[in-house]
Coordinates of C-alpha atoms in Angstrom, one line a residue:
M1 CA 78.0 119.0 84.9
A2 CA 80.0 122.3 84.8
A3 CA 80.2 124.1 88.0
V4 CA 79.3 127.7 88.7
V5 CA 81.1 130.4 90.6
F6 CA 79.7 133.8 91.3
F7 CA 81.8 136.9 90.9
D8 CA 82.9 137.5 94.5
D9 CA 86.6 136.6 94.0
E10 CA 89.1 139.4 94.0
P11 CA 92.5 139.6 92.2
P12 CA 95.6 139.3 94.3
K13 CA 96.3 142.3 96.5
E14 CA 99.7 143.7 97.6
G15 CA 100.7 142.0 100.9
E16 CA 98.7 138.9 100.3
V17 CA 100.6 135.6 100.2
V18 CA 101.0 133.3 97.2
V19 CA 102.0 129.7 97.6
A20 CA 103.3 128.0 94.5
V21 CA 103.5 124.2 94.2
D22 CA 105.6 122.4 91.6
F23 CA 103.7 119.1 91.8
G24 CA 105.9 117.1 89.5
T25 CA 105.8 113.4 88.4
S26 CA 108.9 112.5 90.3
R27 CA 109.6 115.5 92.6
T28 CA 107.6 118.1 94.5
A29 CA 108.6 121.6 95.7
Y30 CA 106.8 124.6 97.1
C31 CA 107.6 128.2 97.8
W32 CA 105.8 131.3 99.0
A33 CA 106.1 135.0 98.4
L34 CA 104.3 138.2 99.4
I35 CA 102.6 139.9 96.5
G36 CA 104.3 143.2 95.8
N37 CA 107.7 141.8 97.0
E38 CA 107.7 138.5 94.9
T39 CA 110.6 139.5 92.7
E40 CA 112.9 140.2 95.7
D41 CA 112.1 137.4 98.1
I42 CA 110.8 134.0 97.2
Q43 CA 111.1 131.5 100.0
V44 CA 111.5 127.9 98.8
E45 CA 110.7 125.4 101.5
Q46 CA 111.5 121.8 102.1
L47 CA 108.3 119.8 101.9
S48 CA 109.7 116.7 103.5
G49 CA 113.1 115.2 104.3
G50 CA 115.5 114.4 101.5
I51 CA 118.7 112.4 101.1
S52 CA 120.6 115.5 102.2
A53 CA 119.9 118.9 103.6
L54 CA 120.4 120.2 100.1
D55 CA 117.4 118.3 98.8
V56 CA 114.8 121.1 98.5
K57 CA 112.6 119.0 96.2
T58 CA 111.2 115.8 97.7
P59 CA 110.0 112.7 95.8
T60 CA 106.3 112.8 94.8
S61 CA 105.6 109.7 96.9
V62 CA 102.6 109.6 99.1
L63 CA 101.7 107.1 101.8
I64 CA 98.0 106.9 102.5
D65 CA 95.6 104.8 104.6
K66 CA 91.9 104.8 105.3
D67 CA 92.3 107.9 107.5
G68 CA 94.4 110.0 105.1
V69 CA 98.0 110.8 104.6
R70 CA 100.7 109.1 106.7
G71 CA 103.7 110.6 105.0
Y72 CA 105.1 112.3 101.9
G73 CA 108.4 112.0 100.0
F74 CA 111.3 110.1 101.6
L75 CA 109.4 110.2 104.9
A76 CA 106.5 108.3 103.3
E77 CA 109.0 105.7 101.9
E78 CA 110.8 105.3 105.3
T79 CA 107.5 105.0 107.2
Y80 CA 106.3 102.4 104.8
V81 CA 109.6 100.4 105.2
N82 CA 110.1 100.7 108.9
E83 CA 106.6 100.9 110.4
R84 CA 104.3 98.9 108.2
E85 CA 103.1 95.8 109.9
P86 CA 101.5 92.7 108.2
D87 CA 98.0 93.8 109.3
H88 CA 98.5 97.3 107.7
D89 CA 96.7 96.2 104.5
D90 CA 95.4 99.7 104.0
W91 CA 98.8 101.3 103.8
L92 CA 99.4 102.1 100.2
L93 CA 102.5 103.9 98.8
F94 CA 102.2 105.6 95.4
K95 CA 104.9 107.0 93.1
W96 CA 104.9 108.5 89.6
F97 CA 101.1 108.6 89.7
K98 CA 100.7 112.0 88.1
M99 CA 101.5 110.6 84.6
S100 CA 98.3 108.6 84.7
L101 CA 96.6 111.8 83.5
H102 CA 98.7 112.1 80.4
N103 CA 96.8 111.2 77.3
T104 CA 94.5 108.7 79.0
Q105 CA 91.0 108.0 77.7
E106 CA 89.7 107.0 81.2
E107 CA 87.6 109.3 83.3
D108 CA 89.5 108.5 86.5
P109 CA 92.3 106.0 85.8
L110 CA 93.5 103.6 88.4
V111 CA 97.1 103.9 89.7
K112 CA 99.1 101.1 91.2
S113 CA 100.8 101.3 94.6
V114 CA 104.2 99.8 95.4
C115 CA 102.5 96.6 96.7
G116 CA 100.3 96.3 93.6
K117 CA 97.0 97.5 95.0
E118 CA 95.2 100.2 93.0
L119 CA 93.2 103.3 93.7
P120 CA 91.6 106.0 91.4
V121 CA 94.1 108.7 90.7
S122 CA 91.7 111.4 91.9
I123 CA 92.0 110.0 95.5
V124 CA 95.8 109.8 95.4
L125 CA 96.0 113.4 94.0
Q126 CA 93.7 114.7 96.6
R127 CA 95.6 113.0 99.5
A128 CA 99.0 114.3 98.1
L129 CA 97.7 117.9 97.9
E130 CA 96.2 117.6 101.4
F131 CA 99.7 117.0 102.8
V132 CA 101.1 119.9 100.7
R133 CA 98.3 122.2 102.0
Q134 CA 98.9 121.2 105.7
R135 CA 102.7 121.6 105.4
A136 CA 102.5 125.0 103.7
I137 CA 99.9 126.4 106.2
Q138 CA 102.1 125.2 109.1
T139 CA 105.1 126.9 107.6
L140 CA 103.3 130.2 107.0
L141 CA 101.9 130.2 110.6
S142 CA 105.3 129.5 112.1
K143 CA 106.8 132.5 110.2
N144 CA 103.9 134.7 111.2
I145 CA 102.9 135.2 107.5
L146 CA 99.4 134.0 108.3
T147 CA 97.6 134.7 111.6
S148 CA 95.0 131.8 111.2
P149 CA 95.2 128.4 109.5
D150 CA 92.8 129.4 106.7
P151 CA 93.9 128.0 103.4
F152 CA 91.2 130.1 101.6
S153 CA 93.2 133.3 102.4
V154 CA 96.1 132.1 100.3
H155 CA 96.5 132.4 96.6
W156 CA 97.6 129.0 95.4
V157 CA 99.4 128.1 92.1
L158 CA 99.7 124.6 90.9
T159 CA 102.0 123.7 88.0
L160 CA 101.4 121.2 85.2
P161 CA 102.8 120.5 81.7
A162 CA 101.8 122.9 78.9
I163 CA 101.1 120.0 76.7
W164 CA 98.4 118.6 79.0
S165 CA 94.8 118.5 78.0
D166 CA 92.0 120.6 79.4
K167 CA 90.6 117.4 80.9
A168 CA 93.8 116.8 82.9
K169 CA 93.7 120.4 84.1
T170 CA 90.1 119.9 85.3
A171 CA 91.3 116.8 87.2
M172 CA 94.0 118.8 89.0
R173 CA 91.7 121.7 89.9
R174 CA 89.1 119.2 91.3
A175 CA 91.8 117.5 93.4
A176 CA 92.9 120.8 94.8
F177 CA 89.3 121.7 95.7
R178 CA 88.8 118.3 97.4
A179 CA 92.1 118.7 99.2
G180 CA 90.9 121.9 100.8
L181 CA 93.1 124.4 99.1
I182 CA 90.1 126.4 97.8
E183 CA 86.6 127.0 99.0
R184 CA 84.9 126.4 95.7
E185 CA 86.2 124.3 92.7
E186 CA 86.2 127.3 90.4
S187 CA 87.8 129.8 92.9
S188 CA 90.2 132.3 91.3
R189 CA 92.4 131.8 94.3
L190 CA 93.8 128.8 92.5
L191 CA 95.8 129.3 89.3
L192 CA 97.1 126.5 87.1
A193 CA 100.5 127.5 85.7
L194 CA 102.2 126.0 82.7
E195 CA 105.6 124.6 83.7
P196 CA 107.8 125.9 80.8
E197 CA 106.2 129.3 81.1
C198 CA 107.1 129.4 84.8
A199 CA 110.7 128.4 84.1
A200 CA 110.9 131.2 81.5
I201 CA 109.6 133.8 83.9
A202 CA 112.0 132.7 86.7
S203 CA 115.0 132.7 84.3
Q204 CA 114.9 136.4 84.2
C205 CA 115.6 136.5 88.0
D206 CA 118.5 134.2 87.6
R207 CA 121.6 136.5 87.4
S208 CA 123.4 134.1 85.1
Q209 CA 120.6 134.4 82.5
A210 CA 119.2 137.9 83.1
N211 CA 121.3 139.4 80.3
L212 CA 119.6 137.0 77.8
F213 CA 116.3 138.8 78.3
T214 CA 116.3 141.9 76.1
A215 CA 113.3 143.3 74.3
G216 CA 112.8 141.5 71.0
S217 CA 115.0 138.4 71.9
K218 CA 113.5 135.0 71.2
F219 CA 114.2 131.7 72.9
L220 CA 113.0 128.1 73.3
M221 CA 112.3 126.8 76.8
A222 CA 112.5 123.1 77.3
D223 CA 111.3 121.8 80.7
C224 CA 112.9 118.4 81.1
G225 CA 111.0 116.9 84.0
G226 CA 110.4 113.5 85.6
G227 CA 107.5 112.5 83.4
T228 CA 107.3 114.9 80.5
L229 CA 109.4 117.0 78.1
D230 CA 107.5 120.3 77.7
I231 CA 108.7 122.9 75.1
T232 CA 107.5 126.4 74.5
A233 CA 109.0 129.4 72.5
H234 CA 108.8 133.0 73.6
E235 CA 109.6 136.5 72.5
V236 CA 110.5 139.1 75.1
L237 CA 108.1 142.0 74.7
N238 CA 109.3 143.9 77.8
T239 CA 111.8 143.4 80.6
A240 CA 110.5 145.7 83.4
P241 CA 108.0 144.3 84.1
L242 CA 108.6 141.1 82.2
Q243 CA 106.2 140.3 79.4
L244 CA 106.5 137.2 77.1
K245 CA 104.7 136.4 73.9
E246 CA 104.1 132.7 73.1
L247 CA 105.5 132.0 69.6
M248 CA 104.2 128.4 69.0
V249 CA 101.8 125.9 70.3
P250 CA 103.5 123.9 73.2
A251 CA 105.2 120.7 72.1
G252 CA 106.8 117.7 73.8
G253 CA 105.8 114.3 75.0
P254 CA 106.2 111.6 77.7
H255 CA 110.0 111.8 77.7
G256 CA 111.0 112.2 81.3
A257 CA 113.8 111.2 83.7
V258 CA 111.7 108.5 85.4
Q259 CA 112.4 106.4 82.3
V260 CA 116.0 106.2 83.5
D261 CA 114.8 104.8 86.8
K262 CA 112.5 102.3 85.0
N263 CA 115.5 101.2 83.0
F264 CA 117.4 100.6 86.3
F265 CA 114.6 98.4 87.6
D266 CA 114.4 96.6 84.3
F267 CA 118.0 95.7 84.7
F268 CA 117.4 94.7 88.3
A269 CA 114.6 92.3 87.2
Q270 CA 116.8 90.8 84.6
F271 CA 119.7 90.4 87.0
W272 CA 117.7 88.7 89.7
G273 CA 115.3 86.9 87.4
V274 CA 111.6 87.8 86.9
S275 CA 110.2 85.4 89.5
R276 CA 112.5 86.6 92.3
Y277 CA 111.9 90.2 91.3
E278 CA 108.1 89.7 91.4
E279 CA 108.4 88.1 94.8
M280 CA 110.4 91.0 96.0
Q281 CA 107.7 93.5 94.7
T282 CA 104.8 91.7 96.4
T283 CA 106.4 90.2 99.6
F284 CA 109.4 92.6 100.3
P285 CA 108.5 96.0 98.8
N286 CA 110.8 97.5 101.4
L287 CA 113.7 96.0 99.4
I288 CA 112.6 97.8 96.2
L289 CA 112.4 101.1 98.1
G290 CA 115.8 100.6 99.6
L291 CA 117.3 100.0 96.2
A292 CA 115.5 103.0 94.8
K293 CA 117.1 105.2 97.5
Q294 CA 120.5 103.8 96.9
W295 CA 120.1 104.4 93.2
E296 CA 118.9 108.0 93.8
E297 CA 122.1 108.7 95.6
K298 CA 124.4 107.0 93.1
K299 CA 122.9 108.2 89.8
R300 CA 123.7 111.8 90.6
L301 CA 127.4 111.1 90.6
V302 CA 127.8 108.6 87.8
F303 CA 128.9 111.2 85.2
A304 CA 131.4 112.9 87.5
S305 CA 134.2 111.1 85.7
P306 CA 134.4 109.0 82.5
D307 CA 134.9 105.7 84.4
S308 CA 132.8 106.3 87.5
G309 CA 130.3 103.6 88.4
A310 CA 127.6 103.0 91.0
F311 CA 128.4 100.7 94.0
M312 CA 125.2 99.0 95.3
R313 CA 124.8 96.9 98.5
F314 CA 122.5 93.9 98.2
G315 CA 123.0 92.3 101.7
E316 CA 119.5 92.8 102.9
A317 CA 118.0 91.7 99.6
C318 CA 120.0 88.6 99.6
Q319 CA 119.2 87.8 103.2
D320 CA 115.4 88.3 102.8
M321 CA 115.3 86.4 99.4
G322 CA 117.5 83.6 100.6
V323 CA 120.2 84.2 98.0
K324 CA 123.5 82.8 99.3
P325 CA 126.9 84.5 98.3
A326 CA 127.6 81.7 95.9
L327 CA 124.3 82.2 94.0
F328 CA 124.9 85.9 94.0
A329 CA 128.3 85.4 92.4
Q330 CA 126.7 83.1 89.8
L331 CA 124.1 85.8 89.0
C332 CA 126.9 88.3 88.4
E333 CA 128.7 85.8 86.1
N334 CA 125.5 85.1 84.2
W335 CA 124.8 88.8 83.6
N336 CA 128.3 89.5 82.4
A337 CA 128.3 86.5 80.0
E338 CA 125.1 87.8 78.4
N339 CA 126.0 91.6 78.6
P340 CA 129.8 91.9 78.1
A341 CA 129.5 95.5 76.9
R342 CA 127.9 96.6 80.1
P343 CA 129.1 94.4 82.9
V344 CA 128.9 94.4 86.7
I345 CA 131.8 94.0 89.1
R346 CA 131.1 91.9 92.2
K347 CA 132.4 93.5 95.4
G348 CA 132.7 91.4 98.6
K349 CA 130.1 88.7 99.1
V350 CA 126.9 90.4 98.1
G351 CA 127.8 93.8 96.7
M352 CA 128.6 95.0 93.2
T353 CA 129.5 98.0 91.2
L354 CA 127.4 98.9 88.2
T355 CA 130.0 99.9 85.7
H356 CA 129.9 103.2 83.9
D357 CA 128.9 101.6 80.6
L358 CA 126.0 99.8 82.4
V359 CA 124.7 102.9 84.1
K360 CA 125.1 105.0 80.9
S361 CA 122.9 102.5 79.1
F362 CA 120.0 103.4 81.5
F363 CA 120.3 107.0 80.3
M364 CA 121.0 106.6 76.6
Q365 CA 117.5 106.1 75.2
P366 CA 115.7 108.6 77.6
V367 CA 118.4 111.2 76.8
Q368 CA 118.2 110.4 73.0
D369 CA 114.4 110.8 73.1
V370 CA 114.7 114.3 74.7
V371 CA 117.4 115.4 72.3
N372 CA 115.5 114.1 69.3
K373 CA 112.3 115.8 70.3
I374 CA 114.0 119.2 71.0
D375 CA 115.8 118.9 67.7
E376 CA 112.5 118.2 65.9
V377 CA 110.9 121.2 67.5
V378 CA 113.9 123.4 66.8
A379 CA 113.7 122.6 63.1
G380 CA 110.3 124.4 62.9
V381 CA 110.7 127.3 65.4
P382 CA 110.0 130.9 64.3
E383 CA 112.9 132.9 62.8
G384 CA 115.0 134.7 65.3
V385 CA 115.2 132.0 68.0
D386 CA 118.9 131.7 68.9
R387 CA 119.0 129.8 72.2
V388 CA 117.5 126.9 74.1
L389 CA 117.0 127.3 77.8
L390 CA 116.8 124.2 79.9
A391 CA 114.8 123.7 83.1
G392 CA 113.6 120.8 85.2
G393 CA 115.3 118.1 87.3
F394 CA 116.6 116.2 84.2
A395 CA 118.4 119.4 83.2
N396 CA 120.9 118.7 85.9
C397 CA 122.1 115.6 84.0
T398 CA 125.6 116.1 82.6
Y399 CA 125.1 113.5 79.9
L400 CA 121.9 115.2 78.7
K401 CA 123.5 118.6 78.6
T402 CA 126.5 117.3 76.6
Q403 CA 124.4 115.4 74.0
L404 CA 122.0 118.3 73.5
A405 CA 124.7 120.9 73.2
E406 CA 126.4 118.9 70.5
R407 CA 123.1 118.6 68.6
L408 CA 122.3 122.3 68.9
E409 CA 125.7 123.4 67.9
G410 CA 125.0 122.0 64.4
R411 CA 122.0 124.3 64.2
N412 CA 123.9 127.4 65.5
L413 CA 121.8 127.5 68.7
E414 CA 123.2 128.1 72.2
L415 CA 122.3 125.9 75.1
V416 CA 121.7 127.8 78.3
V417 CA 121.4 126.0 81.7
G418 CA 121.3 128.3 84.7
N419 CA 121.8 127.6 88.4
H420 CA 119.3 125.2 90.0
P421 CA 117.2 124.5 86.9
D422 CA 115.1 122.2 89.0
L423 CA 113.8 125.1 91.0
L424 CA 113.0 127.5 88.2
I425 CA 109.5 126.2 87.8
V426 CA 108.4 126.6 91.4
K427 CA 109.9 130.1 91.6
G428 CA 108.4 131.1 88.3
A429 CA 105.0 129.9 89.5
A430 CA 105.1 132.3 92.4
L431 CA 105.9 135.2 90.1
F432 CA 103.1 134.1 87.7
G433 CA 100.7 133.9 90.6
A434 CA 101.3 137.6 91.5
R435 CA 100.7 138.9 87.9
P436 CA 98.7 136.2 86.0
M437 CA 97.2 138.6 83.5
E438 CA 100.4 140.5 82.7
V439 CA 103.4 138.2 82.4
I440 CA 102.1 136.2 79.4
P441 CA 99.6 138.6 77.6
S442 CA 98.8 136.1 74.8
R443 CA 99.1 132.4 74.0
K444 CA 98.7 130.3 70.9
C445 CA 95.4 128.5 70.3
K446 CA 96.4 124.8 70.4
Y447 CA 93.4 123.7 68.5
T448 CA 90.5 125.2 66.5
V449 CA 87.8 125.9 69.0
G450 CA 84.3 127.3 69.1
V451 CA 80.7 126.3 69.9
S452 CA 77.9 124.4 68.3
A453 CA 75.3 126.9 67.0
L454 CA 72.0 126.6 65.2
V455 CA 71.6 128.9 62.2
Q456 CA 68.8 129.4 59.8
Y457 CA 69.2 128.0 56.3
D458 CA 69.3 130.6 53.6
D459 CA 69.5 129.2 50.0
R460 CA 71.1 132.5 48.9
I461 CA 74.0 132.0 51.3
H462 CA 74.2 128.2 51.8
G463 CA 73.1 126.9 48.5
A464 CA 72.9 123.1 48.2
I465 CA 74.8 122.3 51.4
K466 CA 74.0 119.0 53.1
P467 CA 74.7 119.0 56.8
P468 CA 75.9 115.5 58.0
G469 CA 73.3 115.8 60.8
G470 CA 70.6 117.0 58.5
F471 CA 68.2 119.9 59.0
V472 CA 65.8 120.6 61.8
R473 CA 62.5 122.5 61.9
L474 CA 62.3 125.0 64.8
G475 CA 59.6 127.7 65.1
G476 CA 58.7 127.2 61.5
K477 CA 62.3 127.8 60.3
T478 CA 64.8 125.4 58.7
M479 CA 67.9 125.2 60.9
F480 CA 71.2 123.3 61.0
N481 CA 74.2 123.0 63.4
I482 CA 77.4 124.7 62.5
F483 CA 80.8 124.9 64.2
S484 CA 81.0 128.6 65.1
I485 CA 84.7 129.1 65.3
H486 CA 86.1 131.5 67.9
G487 CA 89.8 130.7 67.5
R488 CA 91.9 128.7 65.0
A489 CA 94.9 126.5 65.8
G490 CA 98.0 128.7 65.9
D491 CA 96.1 132.0 66.4
D492 CA 97.3 134.5 69.0
V493 CA 94.7 134.7 71.8
R494 CA 95.1 137.4 74.4
V495 CA 94.5 136.4 78.0
D496 CA 92.1 139.4 78.4
E497 CA 90.2 138.6 75.2
R498 CA 86.6 137.4 75.1
T499 CA 84.8 135.8 72.2
P500 CA 81.8 137.5 70.7
T501 CA 78.7 136.8 72.8
Q502 CA 76.5 134.0 71.8
W503 CA 72.8 134.5 72.8
Y504 CA 70.6 131.7 73.9
R505 CA 66.8 131.7 74.4
P506 CA 64.4 128.9 75.4
E507 CA 62.8 126.9 72.6
S508 CA 59.5 126.7 74.6
E509 CA 58.0 128.5 77.6
T510 CA 58.7 125.5 79.8
D511 CA 62.4 125.2 79.0
T512 CA 64.4 125.9 82.2
S513 CA 67.8 125.5 80.6
C514 CA 69.7 124.9 77.3
E515 CA 72.9 123.1 76.6
V516 CA 76.1 124.8 75.5
E517 CA 78.6 122.6 73.5
I518 CA 82.2 123.6 73.0
L519 CA 83.7 122.0 69.9
C520 CA 87.3 121.6 68.8
A521 CA 89.3 120.3 65.9
R522 CA 93.0 119.4 66.0
D523 CA 93.5 120.5 62.4
N524 CA 92.6 123.9 61.1
P525 CA 89.4 123.7 59.0
R526 CA 88.8 126.4 56.5
G527 CA 85.7 127.4 54.5
N528 CA 82.5 129.4 54.8
V529 CA 80.6 126.7 56.7
I530 CA 82.0 124.1 59.0
F531 CA 79.4 121.7 60.3
A532 CA 79.2 120.8 64.0
D533 CA 79.1 117.1 63.0
D534 CA 81.9 117.2 60.4
A535 CA 84.6 114.6 60.6
G536 CA 87.4 115.8 62.8
V537 CA 85.2 118.0 64.9
R538 CA 84.9 116.8 68.5
T539 CA 83.0 117.8 71.6
L540 CA 85.4 119.4 74.1
A541 CA 82.7 120.0 76.8
K542 CA 79.0 120.2 77.3
F543 CA 77.2 122.1 80.1
P544 CA 73.8 123.6 80.8
I545 CA 73.0 127.2 81.4
F546 CA 69.8 128.1 83.2
F547 CA 67.1 130.7 82.3
D548 CA 65.6 133.1 84.9
M549 CA 62.1 131.6 85.1
S550 CA 60.8 134.7 87.0
K551 CA 61.0 136.7 83.8
P552 CA 58.5 136.6 80.9
P553 CA 59.5 134.0 78.3
Q554 CA 60.5 136.6 75.7
E555 CA 63.0 138.1 78.2
R556 CA 64.7 134.9 79.1
V557 CA 67.7 135.5 77.0
I558 CA 71.2 134.9 78.3
G559 CA 74.6 135.5 76.7
V560 CA 77.7 133.3 76.8
D561 CA 81.2 134.2 75.9
F562 CA 84.5 132.5 76.4
S563 CA 88.1 133.2 77.3
F564 CA 90.5 130.8 75.5
G565 CA 93.8 132.7 76.2
K566 CA 94.2 131.8 79.9
T567 CA 95.8 128.6 81.2
E568 CA 92.2 127.3 81.6
V569 CA 89.1 127.9 79.4
C570 CA 86.5 130.0 81.2
C571 CA 82.9 130.6 80.2
Y572 CA 81.0 133.8 81.3
V573 CA 77.2 134.1 81.5
K574 CA 75.5 137.4 81.3
D575 CA 72.0 138.9 81.3
R576 CA 70.9 140.4 78.0
E577 CA 68.6 143.0 79.5
T578 CA 71.2 144.5 81.9
G579 CA 74.4 143.3 80.4
R580 CA 75.5 142.2 83.9
E581 CA 77.7 139.2 84.2
L582 CA 75.9 136.6 86.3
H583 CA 78.5 134.0 86.9
R584 CA 81.5 132.2 85.5
I585 CA 81.4 128.5 84.5
Q586 CA 84.3 126.2 84.5
P587 CA 83.5 123.6 81.8
D588 CA 83.9 119.9 82.7
F589 CA 86.0 118.7 79.8
K590 CA 85.5 115.3 78.3
I591 CA 88.6 115.0 76.0
F592 CA 92.0 114.0 77.4

């Protein structure tokens, strides 16, 4: 059922604090700013320990047990390795779990922990956000930004891919509510921000890119993250303050940097043999985590020179798995015999260097997928787009930047990568949180959307139509269901724009509610009449609205209108007699 929030929320005020969380597939970062001073002073904080003091973003790894969160990021992984005992069956470490929300048909998909046990993703998301909330509040208290540990006094911003569905957005909002960030699930003190939009907003504050933002300029923004590639196109409407117009429906796909890591572990499984690798996963998960940490350090440096490789130590793995030096040497020889173009070099008794060609092979397909997708989108961008801005952690990859620049050069497009592209999203989220209705005044409708509406049949207008669902008799009138379209795919929809009000009245004196059905179509149907049950028309959400039973039956009329231009679809209910808005409804979406 859709949930209701009454209009007692207020917009951000000057001096209040906004906390933005870039909750990525592979990495998490958060920052805070005071509204009114957000363009001058955004404080990015370290959520948990990293490989080095320069690691502001921490892995999106969460260690949970029956009591809650035991650790986050590298701290979670180290706690799991060093403190987990045989009787700690309830200690579960999760990585890369956010991607389970991408294009799944399940209501609450299960995600697998490092040891193989599963939990619903809703629980893992909730626990992860609980840690973020606690750490952020502690930081704000220590800096005297807050005077009490009240998370409801904070304006929160959570980032997510622009290509994600409304259902996935609902799951993120619900997790934030259950994690205690907001008092009610529909509170306006939580904003969901679209990652490439945030990167575009923050790019103006990057001195190396500020000169690119002139009124009328157009650009493509590609957020190359851990799980997804997220692409938007914008025109600069104004620079002071910044206003961006969306030029196309966001595009992209599951082309993220985590695929590089998966390719590394695929190599590892082939090198050791599937049976040994599976034993390592189930019996010695600490070895997997140790190798992941080594790999995280080495992969950052592998493109520093044309012949650089990655030296890996396998002493602990060999000891725990009972692999003697002679067997390890044989495994190296076997791999090289089968893979002469991407060999390993044994170092010492149980160490080896992954050659440059081998490591490069882990990157080749993921990078090619990103380059191909951006090139595909570039081919259809609006006229006037002359540059591609890159953001996200994968944007730090030298190999990706080189390959993409070469491809774009053939299209006369400039590739722009600023300083710290991995932090653009979290900084931009804070800027967006301070001015959510102003920075992006309009967006493109990503599908044709509207509501199911009963209309009276009129042979002078409708002729010999045959609704797929047939006709119904209501109050002595012949009626049928149509798809009442409020926005077509590709249309510009302003964030402050409301649809025409649809009025609802009870069919009988005893009816206490009626059902509102939001419909959508991926294509762009045209014609005078589109039936609600036509092929291609799908139900996006259903929810009840309730009549005021204290009124006479003829006065129980309520209006519903929608806002489709914001980052989330909102429904507003108002009284016909007074015109007063009664409450806002956040639909519970059913389509991923």
